[in-house]
PDB file of C-alpha atoms and ligand atoms in Angstrom:
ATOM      1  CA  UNK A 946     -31.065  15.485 -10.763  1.00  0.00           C
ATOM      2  CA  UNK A 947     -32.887  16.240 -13.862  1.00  0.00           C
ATOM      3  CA  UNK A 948     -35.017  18.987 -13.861  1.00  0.00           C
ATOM      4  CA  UNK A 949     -37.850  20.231 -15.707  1.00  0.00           C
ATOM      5  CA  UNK A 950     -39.067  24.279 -15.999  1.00  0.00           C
ATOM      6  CA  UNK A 951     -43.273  24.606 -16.559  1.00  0.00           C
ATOM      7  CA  UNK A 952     -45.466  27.589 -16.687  1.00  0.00           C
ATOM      8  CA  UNK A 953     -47.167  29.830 -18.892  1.00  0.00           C
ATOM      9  CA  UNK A 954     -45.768  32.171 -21.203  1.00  0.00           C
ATOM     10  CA  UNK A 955     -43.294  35.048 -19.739  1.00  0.00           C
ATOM     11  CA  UNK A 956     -43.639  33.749 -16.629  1.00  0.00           C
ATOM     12  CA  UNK A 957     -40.085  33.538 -16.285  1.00  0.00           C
ATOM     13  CA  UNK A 958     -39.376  30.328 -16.669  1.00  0.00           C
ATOM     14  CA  UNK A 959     -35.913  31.202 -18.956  1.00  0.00           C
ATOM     15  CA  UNK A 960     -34.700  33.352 -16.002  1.00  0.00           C
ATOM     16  CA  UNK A 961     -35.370  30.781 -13.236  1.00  0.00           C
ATOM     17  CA  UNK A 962     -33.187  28.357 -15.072  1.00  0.00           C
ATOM     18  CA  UNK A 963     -30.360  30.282 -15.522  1.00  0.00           C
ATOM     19  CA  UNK A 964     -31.115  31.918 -11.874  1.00  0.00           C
ATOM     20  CA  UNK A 965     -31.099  27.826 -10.812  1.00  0.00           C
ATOM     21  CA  UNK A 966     -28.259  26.838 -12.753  1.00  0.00           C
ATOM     22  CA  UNK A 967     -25.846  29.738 -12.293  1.00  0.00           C
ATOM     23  CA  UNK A 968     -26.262  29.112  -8.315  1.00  0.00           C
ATOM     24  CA  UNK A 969     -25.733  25.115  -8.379  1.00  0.00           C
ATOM     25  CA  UNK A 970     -22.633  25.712 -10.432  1.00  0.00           C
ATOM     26  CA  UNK A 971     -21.364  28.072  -7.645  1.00  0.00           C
ATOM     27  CA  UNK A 972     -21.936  26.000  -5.559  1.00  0.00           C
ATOM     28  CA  UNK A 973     -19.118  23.328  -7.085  1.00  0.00           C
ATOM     29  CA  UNK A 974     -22.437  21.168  -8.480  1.00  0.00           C
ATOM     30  CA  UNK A 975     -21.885  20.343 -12.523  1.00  0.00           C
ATOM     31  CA  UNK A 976     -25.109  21.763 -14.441  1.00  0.00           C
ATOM     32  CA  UNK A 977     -26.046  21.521 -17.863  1.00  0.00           C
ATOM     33  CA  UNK A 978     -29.070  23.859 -18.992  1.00  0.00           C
ATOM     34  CA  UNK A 979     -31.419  22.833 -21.785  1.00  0.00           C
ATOM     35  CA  UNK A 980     -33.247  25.219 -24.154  1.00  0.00           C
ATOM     36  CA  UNK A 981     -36.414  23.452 -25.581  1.00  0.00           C
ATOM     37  CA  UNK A 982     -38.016  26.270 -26.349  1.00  0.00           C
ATOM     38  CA  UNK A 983     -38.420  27.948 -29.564  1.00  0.00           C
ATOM     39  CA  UNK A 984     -37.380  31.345 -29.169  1.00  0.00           C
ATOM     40  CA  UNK A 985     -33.560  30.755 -28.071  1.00  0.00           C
ATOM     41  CA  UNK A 986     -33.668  32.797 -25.175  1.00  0.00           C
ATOM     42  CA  UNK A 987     -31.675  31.073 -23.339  1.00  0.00           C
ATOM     43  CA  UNK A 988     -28.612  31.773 -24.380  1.00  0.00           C
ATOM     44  CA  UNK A 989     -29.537  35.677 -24.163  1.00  0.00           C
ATOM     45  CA  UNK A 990     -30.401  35.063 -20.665  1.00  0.00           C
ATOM     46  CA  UNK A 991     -26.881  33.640 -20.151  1.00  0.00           C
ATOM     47  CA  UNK A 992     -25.738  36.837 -21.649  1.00  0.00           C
ATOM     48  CA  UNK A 993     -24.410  35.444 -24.727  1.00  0.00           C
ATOM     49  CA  UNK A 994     -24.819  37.350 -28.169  1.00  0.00           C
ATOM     50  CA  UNK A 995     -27.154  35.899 -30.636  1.00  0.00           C
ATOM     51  CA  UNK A 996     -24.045  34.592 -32.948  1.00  0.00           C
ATOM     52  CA  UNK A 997     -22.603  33.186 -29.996  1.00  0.00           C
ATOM     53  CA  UNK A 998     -25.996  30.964 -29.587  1.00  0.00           C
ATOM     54  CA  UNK A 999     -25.564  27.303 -31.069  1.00  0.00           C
ATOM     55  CA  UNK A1000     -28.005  25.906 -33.928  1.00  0.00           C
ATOM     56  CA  UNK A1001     -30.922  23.856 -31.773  1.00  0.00           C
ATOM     57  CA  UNK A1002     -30.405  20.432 -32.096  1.00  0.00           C
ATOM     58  CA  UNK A1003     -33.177  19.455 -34.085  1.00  0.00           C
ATOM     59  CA  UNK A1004     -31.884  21.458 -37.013  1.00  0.00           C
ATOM     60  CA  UNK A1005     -29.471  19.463 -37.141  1.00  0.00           C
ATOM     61  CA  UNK A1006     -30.932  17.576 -40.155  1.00  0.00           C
ATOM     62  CA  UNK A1007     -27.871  15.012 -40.378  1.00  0.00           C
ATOM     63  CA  UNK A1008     -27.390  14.197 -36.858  1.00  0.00           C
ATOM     64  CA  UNK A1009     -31.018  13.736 -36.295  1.00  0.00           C
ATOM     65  CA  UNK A1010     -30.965  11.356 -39.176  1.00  0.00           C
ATOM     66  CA  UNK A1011     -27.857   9.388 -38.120  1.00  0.00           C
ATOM     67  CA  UNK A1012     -29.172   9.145 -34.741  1.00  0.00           C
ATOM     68  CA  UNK A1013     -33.047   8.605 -35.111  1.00  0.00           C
ATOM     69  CA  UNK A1014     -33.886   8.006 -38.353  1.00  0.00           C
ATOM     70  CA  UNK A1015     -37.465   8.505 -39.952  1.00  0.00           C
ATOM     71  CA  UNK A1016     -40.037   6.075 -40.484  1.00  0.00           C
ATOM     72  CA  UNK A1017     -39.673   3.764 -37.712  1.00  0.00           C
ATOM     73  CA  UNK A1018     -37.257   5.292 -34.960  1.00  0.00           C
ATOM     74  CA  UNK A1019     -34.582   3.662 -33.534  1.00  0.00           C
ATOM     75  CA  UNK A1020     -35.947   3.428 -29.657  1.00  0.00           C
ATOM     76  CA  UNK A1021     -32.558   3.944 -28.010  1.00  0.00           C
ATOM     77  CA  UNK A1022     -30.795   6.418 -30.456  1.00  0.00           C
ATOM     78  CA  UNK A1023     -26.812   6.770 -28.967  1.00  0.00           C
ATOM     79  CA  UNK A1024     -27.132  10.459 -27.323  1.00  0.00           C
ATOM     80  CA  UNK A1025     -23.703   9.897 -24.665  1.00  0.00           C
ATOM     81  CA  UNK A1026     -21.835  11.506 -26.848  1.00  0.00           C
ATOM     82  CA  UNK A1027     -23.939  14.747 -27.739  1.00  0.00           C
ATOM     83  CA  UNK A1028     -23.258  16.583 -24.558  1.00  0.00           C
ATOM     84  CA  UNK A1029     -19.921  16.894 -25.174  1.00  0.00           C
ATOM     85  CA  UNK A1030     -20.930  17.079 -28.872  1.00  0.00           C
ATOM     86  CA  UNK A1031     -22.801  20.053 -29.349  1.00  0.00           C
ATOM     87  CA  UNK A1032     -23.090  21.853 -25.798  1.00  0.00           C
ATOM     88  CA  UNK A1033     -21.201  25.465 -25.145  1.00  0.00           C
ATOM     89  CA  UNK A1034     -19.760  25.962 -22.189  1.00  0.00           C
ATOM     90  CA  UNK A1035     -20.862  29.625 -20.342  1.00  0.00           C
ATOM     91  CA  UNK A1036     -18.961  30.261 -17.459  1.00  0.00           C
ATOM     92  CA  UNK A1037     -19.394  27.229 -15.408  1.00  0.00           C
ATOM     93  CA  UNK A1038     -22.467  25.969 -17.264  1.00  0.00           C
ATOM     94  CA  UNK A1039     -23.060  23.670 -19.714  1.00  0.00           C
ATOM     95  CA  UNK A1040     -25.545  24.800 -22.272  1.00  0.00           C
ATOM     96  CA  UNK A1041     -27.193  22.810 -24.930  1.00  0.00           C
ATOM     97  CA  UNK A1042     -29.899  24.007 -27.644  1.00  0.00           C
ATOM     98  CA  UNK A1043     -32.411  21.625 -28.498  1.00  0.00           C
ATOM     99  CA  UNK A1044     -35.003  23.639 -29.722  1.00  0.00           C
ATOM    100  CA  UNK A1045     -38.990  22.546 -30.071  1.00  0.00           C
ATOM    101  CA  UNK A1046     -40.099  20.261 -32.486  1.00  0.00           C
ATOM    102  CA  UNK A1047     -42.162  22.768 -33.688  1.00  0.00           C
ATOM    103  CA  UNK A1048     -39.545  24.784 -34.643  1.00  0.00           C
ATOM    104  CA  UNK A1049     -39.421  26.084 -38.424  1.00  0.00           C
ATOM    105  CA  UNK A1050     -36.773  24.080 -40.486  1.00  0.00           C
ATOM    106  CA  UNK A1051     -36.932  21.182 -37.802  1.00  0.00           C
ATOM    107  CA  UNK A1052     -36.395  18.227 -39.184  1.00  0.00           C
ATOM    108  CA  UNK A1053     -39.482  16.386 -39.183  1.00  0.00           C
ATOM    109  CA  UNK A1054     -42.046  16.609 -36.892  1.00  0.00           C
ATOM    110  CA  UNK A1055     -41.447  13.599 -34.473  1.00  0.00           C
ATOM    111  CA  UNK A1056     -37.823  12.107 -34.501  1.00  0.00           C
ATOM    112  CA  UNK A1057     -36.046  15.434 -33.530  1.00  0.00           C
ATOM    113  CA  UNK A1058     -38.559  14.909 -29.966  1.00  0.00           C
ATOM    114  CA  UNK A1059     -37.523  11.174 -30.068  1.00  0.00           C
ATOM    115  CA  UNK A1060     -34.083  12.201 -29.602  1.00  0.00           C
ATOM    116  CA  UNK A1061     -34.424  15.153 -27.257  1.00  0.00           C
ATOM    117  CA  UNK A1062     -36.456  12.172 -24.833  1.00  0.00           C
ATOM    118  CA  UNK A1063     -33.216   9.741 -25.587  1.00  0.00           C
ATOM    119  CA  UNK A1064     -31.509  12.182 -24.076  1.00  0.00           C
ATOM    120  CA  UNK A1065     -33.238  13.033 -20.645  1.00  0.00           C
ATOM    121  CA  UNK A1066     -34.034   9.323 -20.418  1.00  0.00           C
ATOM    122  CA  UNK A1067     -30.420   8.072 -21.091  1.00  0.00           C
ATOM    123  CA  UNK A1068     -28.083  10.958 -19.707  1.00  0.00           C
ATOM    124  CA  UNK A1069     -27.291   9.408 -16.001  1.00  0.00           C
ATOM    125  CA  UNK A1070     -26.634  12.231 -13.918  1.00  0.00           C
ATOM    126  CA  UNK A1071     -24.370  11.891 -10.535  1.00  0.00           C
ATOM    127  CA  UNK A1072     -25.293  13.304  -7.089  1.00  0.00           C
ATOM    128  CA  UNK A1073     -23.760  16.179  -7.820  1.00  0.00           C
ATOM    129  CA  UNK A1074     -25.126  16.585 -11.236  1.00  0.00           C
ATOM    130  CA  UNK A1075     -27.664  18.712 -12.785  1.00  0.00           C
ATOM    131  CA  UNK A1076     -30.067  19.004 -16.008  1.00  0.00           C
ATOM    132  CA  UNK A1077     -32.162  21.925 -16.106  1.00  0.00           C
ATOM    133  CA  UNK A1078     -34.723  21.898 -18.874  1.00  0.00           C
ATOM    134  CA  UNK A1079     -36.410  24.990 -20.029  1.00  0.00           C
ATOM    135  CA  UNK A1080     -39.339  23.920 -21.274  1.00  0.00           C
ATOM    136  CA  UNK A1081     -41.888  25.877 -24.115  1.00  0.00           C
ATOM    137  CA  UNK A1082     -44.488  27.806 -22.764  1.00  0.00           C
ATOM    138  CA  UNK A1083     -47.758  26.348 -22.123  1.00  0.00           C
ATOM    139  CA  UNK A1084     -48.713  22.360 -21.397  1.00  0.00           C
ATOM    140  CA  UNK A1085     -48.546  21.370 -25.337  1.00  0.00           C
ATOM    141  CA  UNK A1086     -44.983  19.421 -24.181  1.00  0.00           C
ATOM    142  CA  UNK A1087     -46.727  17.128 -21.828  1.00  0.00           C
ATOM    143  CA  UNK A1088     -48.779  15.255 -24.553  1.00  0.00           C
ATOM    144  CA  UNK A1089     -44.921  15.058 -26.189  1.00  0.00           C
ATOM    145  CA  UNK A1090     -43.769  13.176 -23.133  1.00  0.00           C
ATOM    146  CA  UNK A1091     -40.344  15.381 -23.215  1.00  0.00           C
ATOM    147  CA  UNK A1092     -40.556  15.598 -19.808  1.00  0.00           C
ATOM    148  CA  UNK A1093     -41.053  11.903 -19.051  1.00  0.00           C
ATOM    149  CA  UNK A1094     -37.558  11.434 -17.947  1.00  0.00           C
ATOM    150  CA  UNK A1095     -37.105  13.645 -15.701  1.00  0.00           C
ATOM    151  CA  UNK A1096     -36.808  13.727 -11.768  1.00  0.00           C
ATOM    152  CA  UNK A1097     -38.312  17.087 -10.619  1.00  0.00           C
ATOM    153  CA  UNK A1098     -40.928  19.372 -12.171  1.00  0.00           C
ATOM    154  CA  UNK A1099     -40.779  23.446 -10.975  1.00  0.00           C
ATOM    155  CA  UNK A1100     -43.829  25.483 -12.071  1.00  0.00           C
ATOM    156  CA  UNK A1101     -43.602  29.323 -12.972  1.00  0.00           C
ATOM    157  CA  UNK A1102     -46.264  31.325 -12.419  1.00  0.00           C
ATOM    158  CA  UNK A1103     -47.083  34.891 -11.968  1.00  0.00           C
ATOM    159  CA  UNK A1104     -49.477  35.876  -9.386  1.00  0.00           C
ATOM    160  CA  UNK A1105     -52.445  35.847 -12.055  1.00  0.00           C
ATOM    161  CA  UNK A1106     -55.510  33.511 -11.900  1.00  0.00           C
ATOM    162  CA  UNK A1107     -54.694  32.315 -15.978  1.00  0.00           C
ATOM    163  CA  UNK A1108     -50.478  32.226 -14.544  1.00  0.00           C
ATOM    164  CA  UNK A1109     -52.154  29.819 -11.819  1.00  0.00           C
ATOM    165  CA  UNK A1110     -54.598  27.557 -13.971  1.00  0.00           C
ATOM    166  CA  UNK A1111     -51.974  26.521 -16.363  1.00  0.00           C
ATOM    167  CA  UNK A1112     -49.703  25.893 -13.823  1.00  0.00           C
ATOM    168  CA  UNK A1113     -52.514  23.658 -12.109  1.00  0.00           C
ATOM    169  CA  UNK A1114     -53.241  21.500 -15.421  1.00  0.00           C
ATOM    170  CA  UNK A1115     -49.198  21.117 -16.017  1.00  0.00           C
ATOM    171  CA  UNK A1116     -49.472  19.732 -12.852  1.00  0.00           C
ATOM    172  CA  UNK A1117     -52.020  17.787 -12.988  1.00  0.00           C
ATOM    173  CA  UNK A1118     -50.633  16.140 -16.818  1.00  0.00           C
ATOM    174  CA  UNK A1119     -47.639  15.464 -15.394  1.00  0.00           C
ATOM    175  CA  UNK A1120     -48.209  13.829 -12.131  1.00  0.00           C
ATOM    176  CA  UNK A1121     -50.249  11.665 -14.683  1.00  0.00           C
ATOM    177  CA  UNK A1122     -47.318  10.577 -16.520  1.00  0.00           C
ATOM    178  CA  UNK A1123     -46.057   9.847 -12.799  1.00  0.00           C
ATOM    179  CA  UNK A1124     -44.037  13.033 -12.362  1.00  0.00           C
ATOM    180  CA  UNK A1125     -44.969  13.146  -8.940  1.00  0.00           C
ATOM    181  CA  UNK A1126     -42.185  15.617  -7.711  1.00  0.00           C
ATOM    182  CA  UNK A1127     -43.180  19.195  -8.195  1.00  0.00           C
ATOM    183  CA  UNK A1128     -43.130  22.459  -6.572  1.00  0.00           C
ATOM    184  CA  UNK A1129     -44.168  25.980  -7.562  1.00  0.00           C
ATOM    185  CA  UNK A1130     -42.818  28.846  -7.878  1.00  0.00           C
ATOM    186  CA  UNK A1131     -44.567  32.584  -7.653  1.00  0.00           C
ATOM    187  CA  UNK A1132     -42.677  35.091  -9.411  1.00  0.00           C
ATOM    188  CA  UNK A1133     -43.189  39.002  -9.112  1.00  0.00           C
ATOM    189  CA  UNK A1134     -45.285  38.296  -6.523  1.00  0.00           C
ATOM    190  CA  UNK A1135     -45.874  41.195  -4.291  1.00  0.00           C
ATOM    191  CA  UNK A1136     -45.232  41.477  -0.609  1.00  0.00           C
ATOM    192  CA  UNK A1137     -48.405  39.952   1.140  1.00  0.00           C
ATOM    193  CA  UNK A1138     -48.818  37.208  -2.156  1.00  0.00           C
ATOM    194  CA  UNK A1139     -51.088  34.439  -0.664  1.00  0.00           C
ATOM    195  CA  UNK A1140     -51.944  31.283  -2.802  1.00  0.00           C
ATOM    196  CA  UNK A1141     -55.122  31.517  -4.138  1.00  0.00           C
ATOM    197  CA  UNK A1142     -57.326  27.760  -3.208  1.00  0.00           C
ATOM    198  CA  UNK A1143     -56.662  26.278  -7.069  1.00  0.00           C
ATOM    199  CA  UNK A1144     -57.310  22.574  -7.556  1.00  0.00           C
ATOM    200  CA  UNK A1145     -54.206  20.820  -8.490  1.00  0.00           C
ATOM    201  CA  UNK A1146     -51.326  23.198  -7.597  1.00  0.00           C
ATOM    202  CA  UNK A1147     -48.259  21.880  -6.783  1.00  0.00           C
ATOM    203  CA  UNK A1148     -47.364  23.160  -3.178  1.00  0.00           C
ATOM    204  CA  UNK A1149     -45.706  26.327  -3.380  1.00  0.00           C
ATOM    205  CA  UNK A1150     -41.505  26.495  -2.519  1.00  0.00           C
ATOM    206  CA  UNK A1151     -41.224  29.970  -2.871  1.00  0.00           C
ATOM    207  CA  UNK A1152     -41.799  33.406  -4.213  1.00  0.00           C
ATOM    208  CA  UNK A1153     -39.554  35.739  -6.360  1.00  0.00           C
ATOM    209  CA  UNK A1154     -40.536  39.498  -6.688  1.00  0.00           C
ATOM    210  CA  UNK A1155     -40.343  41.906  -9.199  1.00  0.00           C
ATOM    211  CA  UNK A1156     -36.277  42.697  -9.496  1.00  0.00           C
ATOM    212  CA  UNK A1157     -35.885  46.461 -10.038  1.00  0.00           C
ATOM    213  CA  UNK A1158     -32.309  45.949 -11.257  1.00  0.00           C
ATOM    214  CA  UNK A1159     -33.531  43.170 -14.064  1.00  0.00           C
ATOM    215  CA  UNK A1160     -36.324  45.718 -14.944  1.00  0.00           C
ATOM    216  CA  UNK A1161     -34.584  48.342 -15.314  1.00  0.00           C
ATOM    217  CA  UNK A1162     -32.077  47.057 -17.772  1.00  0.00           C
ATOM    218  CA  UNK A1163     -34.142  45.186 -20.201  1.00  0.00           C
ATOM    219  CA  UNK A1164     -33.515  47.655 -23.401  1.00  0.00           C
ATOM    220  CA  UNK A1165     -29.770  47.040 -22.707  1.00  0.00           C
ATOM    221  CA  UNK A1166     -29.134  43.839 -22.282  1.00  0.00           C
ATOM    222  CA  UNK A1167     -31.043  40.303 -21.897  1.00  0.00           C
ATOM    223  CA  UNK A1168     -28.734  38.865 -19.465  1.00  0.00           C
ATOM    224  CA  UNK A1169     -30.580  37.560 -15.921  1.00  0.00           C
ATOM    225  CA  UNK A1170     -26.972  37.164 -14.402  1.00  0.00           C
ATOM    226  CA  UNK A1171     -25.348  39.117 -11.665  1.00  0.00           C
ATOM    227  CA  UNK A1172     -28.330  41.644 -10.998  1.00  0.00           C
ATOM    228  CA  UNK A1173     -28.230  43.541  -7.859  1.00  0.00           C
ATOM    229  CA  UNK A1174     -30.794  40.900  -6.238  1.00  0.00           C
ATOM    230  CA  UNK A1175     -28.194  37.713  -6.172  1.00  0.00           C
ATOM    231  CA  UNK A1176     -28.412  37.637  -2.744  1.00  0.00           C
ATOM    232  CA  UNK A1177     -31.827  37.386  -2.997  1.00  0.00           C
ATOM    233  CA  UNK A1178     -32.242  34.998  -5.719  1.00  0.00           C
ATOM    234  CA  UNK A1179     -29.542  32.688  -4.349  1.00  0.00           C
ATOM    235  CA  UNK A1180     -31.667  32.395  -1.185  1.00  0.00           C
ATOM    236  CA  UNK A1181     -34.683  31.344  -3.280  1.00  0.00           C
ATOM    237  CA  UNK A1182     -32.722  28.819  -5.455  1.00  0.00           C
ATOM    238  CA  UNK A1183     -31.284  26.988  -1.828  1.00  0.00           C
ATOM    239  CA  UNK A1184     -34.708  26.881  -1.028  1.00  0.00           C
ATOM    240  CA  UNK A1185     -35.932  25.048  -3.693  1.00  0.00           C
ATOM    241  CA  UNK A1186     -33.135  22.430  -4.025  1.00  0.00           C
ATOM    242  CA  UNK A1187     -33.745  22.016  -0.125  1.00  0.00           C
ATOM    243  CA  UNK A1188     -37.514  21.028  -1.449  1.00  0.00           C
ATOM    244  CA  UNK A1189     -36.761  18.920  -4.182  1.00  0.00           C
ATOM    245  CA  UNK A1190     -34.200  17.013  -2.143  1.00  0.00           C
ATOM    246  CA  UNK A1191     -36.767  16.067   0.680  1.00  0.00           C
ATOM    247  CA  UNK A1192     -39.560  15.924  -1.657  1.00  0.00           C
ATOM    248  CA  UNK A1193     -39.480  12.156  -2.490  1.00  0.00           C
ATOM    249  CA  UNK A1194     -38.210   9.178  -3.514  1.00  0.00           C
ATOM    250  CA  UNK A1195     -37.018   8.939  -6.828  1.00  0.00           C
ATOM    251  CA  UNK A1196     -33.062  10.382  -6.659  1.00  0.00           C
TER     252      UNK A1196
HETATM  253  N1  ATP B1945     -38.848  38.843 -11.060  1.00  0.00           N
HETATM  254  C1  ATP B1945     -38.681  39.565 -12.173  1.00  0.00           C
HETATM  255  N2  ATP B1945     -38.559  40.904 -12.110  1.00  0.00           N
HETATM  256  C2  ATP B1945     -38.388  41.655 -13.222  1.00  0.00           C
HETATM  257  N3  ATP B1945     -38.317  41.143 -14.462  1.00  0.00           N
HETATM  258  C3  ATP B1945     -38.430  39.813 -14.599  1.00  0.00           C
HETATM  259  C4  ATP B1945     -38.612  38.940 -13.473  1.00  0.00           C
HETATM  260  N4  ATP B1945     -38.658  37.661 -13.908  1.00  0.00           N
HETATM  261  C5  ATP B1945     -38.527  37.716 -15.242  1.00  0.00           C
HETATM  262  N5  ATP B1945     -38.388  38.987 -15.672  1.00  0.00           N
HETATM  263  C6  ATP B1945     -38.267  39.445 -17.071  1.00  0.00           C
HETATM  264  O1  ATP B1945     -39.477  39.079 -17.700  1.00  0.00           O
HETATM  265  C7  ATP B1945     -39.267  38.634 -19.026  1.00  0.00           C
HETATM  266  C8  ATP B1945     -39.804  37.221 -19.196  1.00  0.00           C
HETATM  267  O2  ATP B1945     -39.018  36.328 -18.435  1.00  0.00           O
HETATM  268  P1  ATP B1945     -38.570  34.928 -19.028  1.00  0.00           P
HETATM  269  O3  ATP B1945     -38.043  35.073 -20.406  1.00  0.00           O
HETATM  270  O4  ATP B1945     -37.703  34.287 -18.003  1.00  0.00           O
HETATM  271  O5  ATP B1945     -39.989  34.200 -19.074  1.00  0.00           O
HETATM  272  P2  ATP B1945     -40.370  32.837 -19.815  1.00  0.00           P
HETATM  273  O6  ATP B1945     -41.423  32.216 -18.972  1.00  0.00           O
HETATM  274  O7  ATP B1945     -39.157  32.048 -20.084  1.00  0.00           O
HETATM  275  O8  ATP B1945     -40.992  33.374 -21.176  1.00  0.00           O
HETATM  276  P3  ATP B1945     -41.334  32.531 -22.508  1.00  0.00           P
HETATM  277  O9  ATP B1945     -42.654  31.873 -22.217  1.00  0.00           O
HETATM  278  O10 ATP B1945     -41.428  33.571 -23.554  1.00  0.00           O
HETATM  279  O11 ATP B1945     -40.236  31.544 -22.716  1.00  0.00           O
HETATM  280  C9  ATP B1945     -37.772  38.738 -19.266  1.00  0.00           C
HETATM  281  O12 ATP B1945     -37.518  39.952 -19.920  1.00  0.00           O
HETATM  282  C10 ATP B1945     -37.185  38.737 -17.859  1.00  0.00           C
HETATM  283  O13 ATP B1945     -35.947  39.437 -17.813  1.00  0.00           O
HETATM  284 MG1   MG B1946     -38.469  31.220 -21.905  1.00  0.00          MG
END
């Protein structure tokens, strides 16, 4: 399944990926996770060092070139190959940079997005695999159409009335470009959380709450992985791939 991560900024959209990813590849499924975001955080949140990080995609001037072109853009740009191409393995993840097209030293400002969109919409993915895409804060992406291709949307939000409302018009954009399957996702929500009554919410999978163990080492390290709270988190990630699977029809 290809997946898509939403929500306002800090949310924790970065650390529900790798939260996501890191328990589908235990359990034997093959995951790739996709930065789109400017910031690179990704990779931190994997635990990687920022050397260690690979150049986003669409700084790749050359590639983006071969592949796209500028001026008219090849529609179906060859992308099979990039995965192996320019993704790093982390453990048992696949991890790919692809950056935002607004990005400084992208290449221009539209093929770069043509081929990141080649990519979700040609990548076939088997039963047992999975694309997680962490997306840019905010709902600028939607009026890209990156997220056109893919099968399931999760929204982040915090338990905050402006966390909630941009959760609500993601939703709404995308179940206008017929991304119908979408849940959301509350985190640091506190003990007796209940959904405020906000037009155009996706129905809600699950809440997260504040991890003492990830709070407390922030100024150390930017690593999400192993935290006390696995138990915990792997219980919320079954839950939501339990939702997505029953919650309709596309595969
Ligand atoms: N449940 C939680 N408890 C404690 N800390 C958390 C929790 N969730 C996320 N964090 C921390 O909050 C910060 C923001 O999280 P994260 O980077 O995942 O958000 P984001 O939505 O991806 O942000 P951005 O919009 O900047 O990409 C990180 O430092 C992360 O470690
Ligand atoms: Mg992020």
């Amino acid at each position: 399944m290809k997946l898509a991560i939403a929500g306002k900024g800090g949310v924790g959209k970065t650390s529900l990926t790798v939260w996501l990813g890191d328990y589908l590849s235990r359990q034997g499924e093959e995951v790739m996770l996709l930065d789109a975001d400017t910031a690179l955080s990704l990779g931190q949140a994997l635990g990687l060092k920022e050397n260690d990080i690979p150049t986003p995609l669409i700084q790749d001037k050359k590639l983006i070139q071969e592949r796209v072109g500028e001026g008219f853009f090849q529609i179906n740009p060859r992308v099979d190959d990039l995965p192996d191409k320019i993704s790093k393995q982390v453990g048992n993840l696949k991890f790919m940079v692809m950056g935002t097209i607004s990005d400084a030293g992208s290449g221009c400002a539209c093929s770069p997005n043509a081929l990141v969109k080649a990519l979700l919409a040609h990548l076939f993915v088997e039963k047992n695999q999975w694309i997680i895409v962490d997306l840019e804060a905010g709902v600028e992406h939607l009026g890209r159409g990156t997220i056109e291709y893919v099968d399931g949307l999760i929204v982040v939000s915090e338990p905050s009335m402006r966390g909630l409302q941009t959760a609500a018009r993601i939703s709404v954009l995308a179940r206008q470009i017929g991304l119908d399957r979408q849940l959301l996702i509350i985190n640091r929500a506190p003990v007796d959380f209940k959904l405020p009554d906000l037009p155009g919410l996706p129905s809600l999978a699950a809440t997260i709450p504040v991890l003492p163990s990830l709070a407390s080492r922030q100024l150390e390290s930017s690593s999400v992985l192993d935290l006390a709270e696995k138990e915990e988190l792997d219980k919320v990630a079954a839950e939501i791939i339990a939702t997505l699977k029953k919650n309709t029809a596309k595969p």
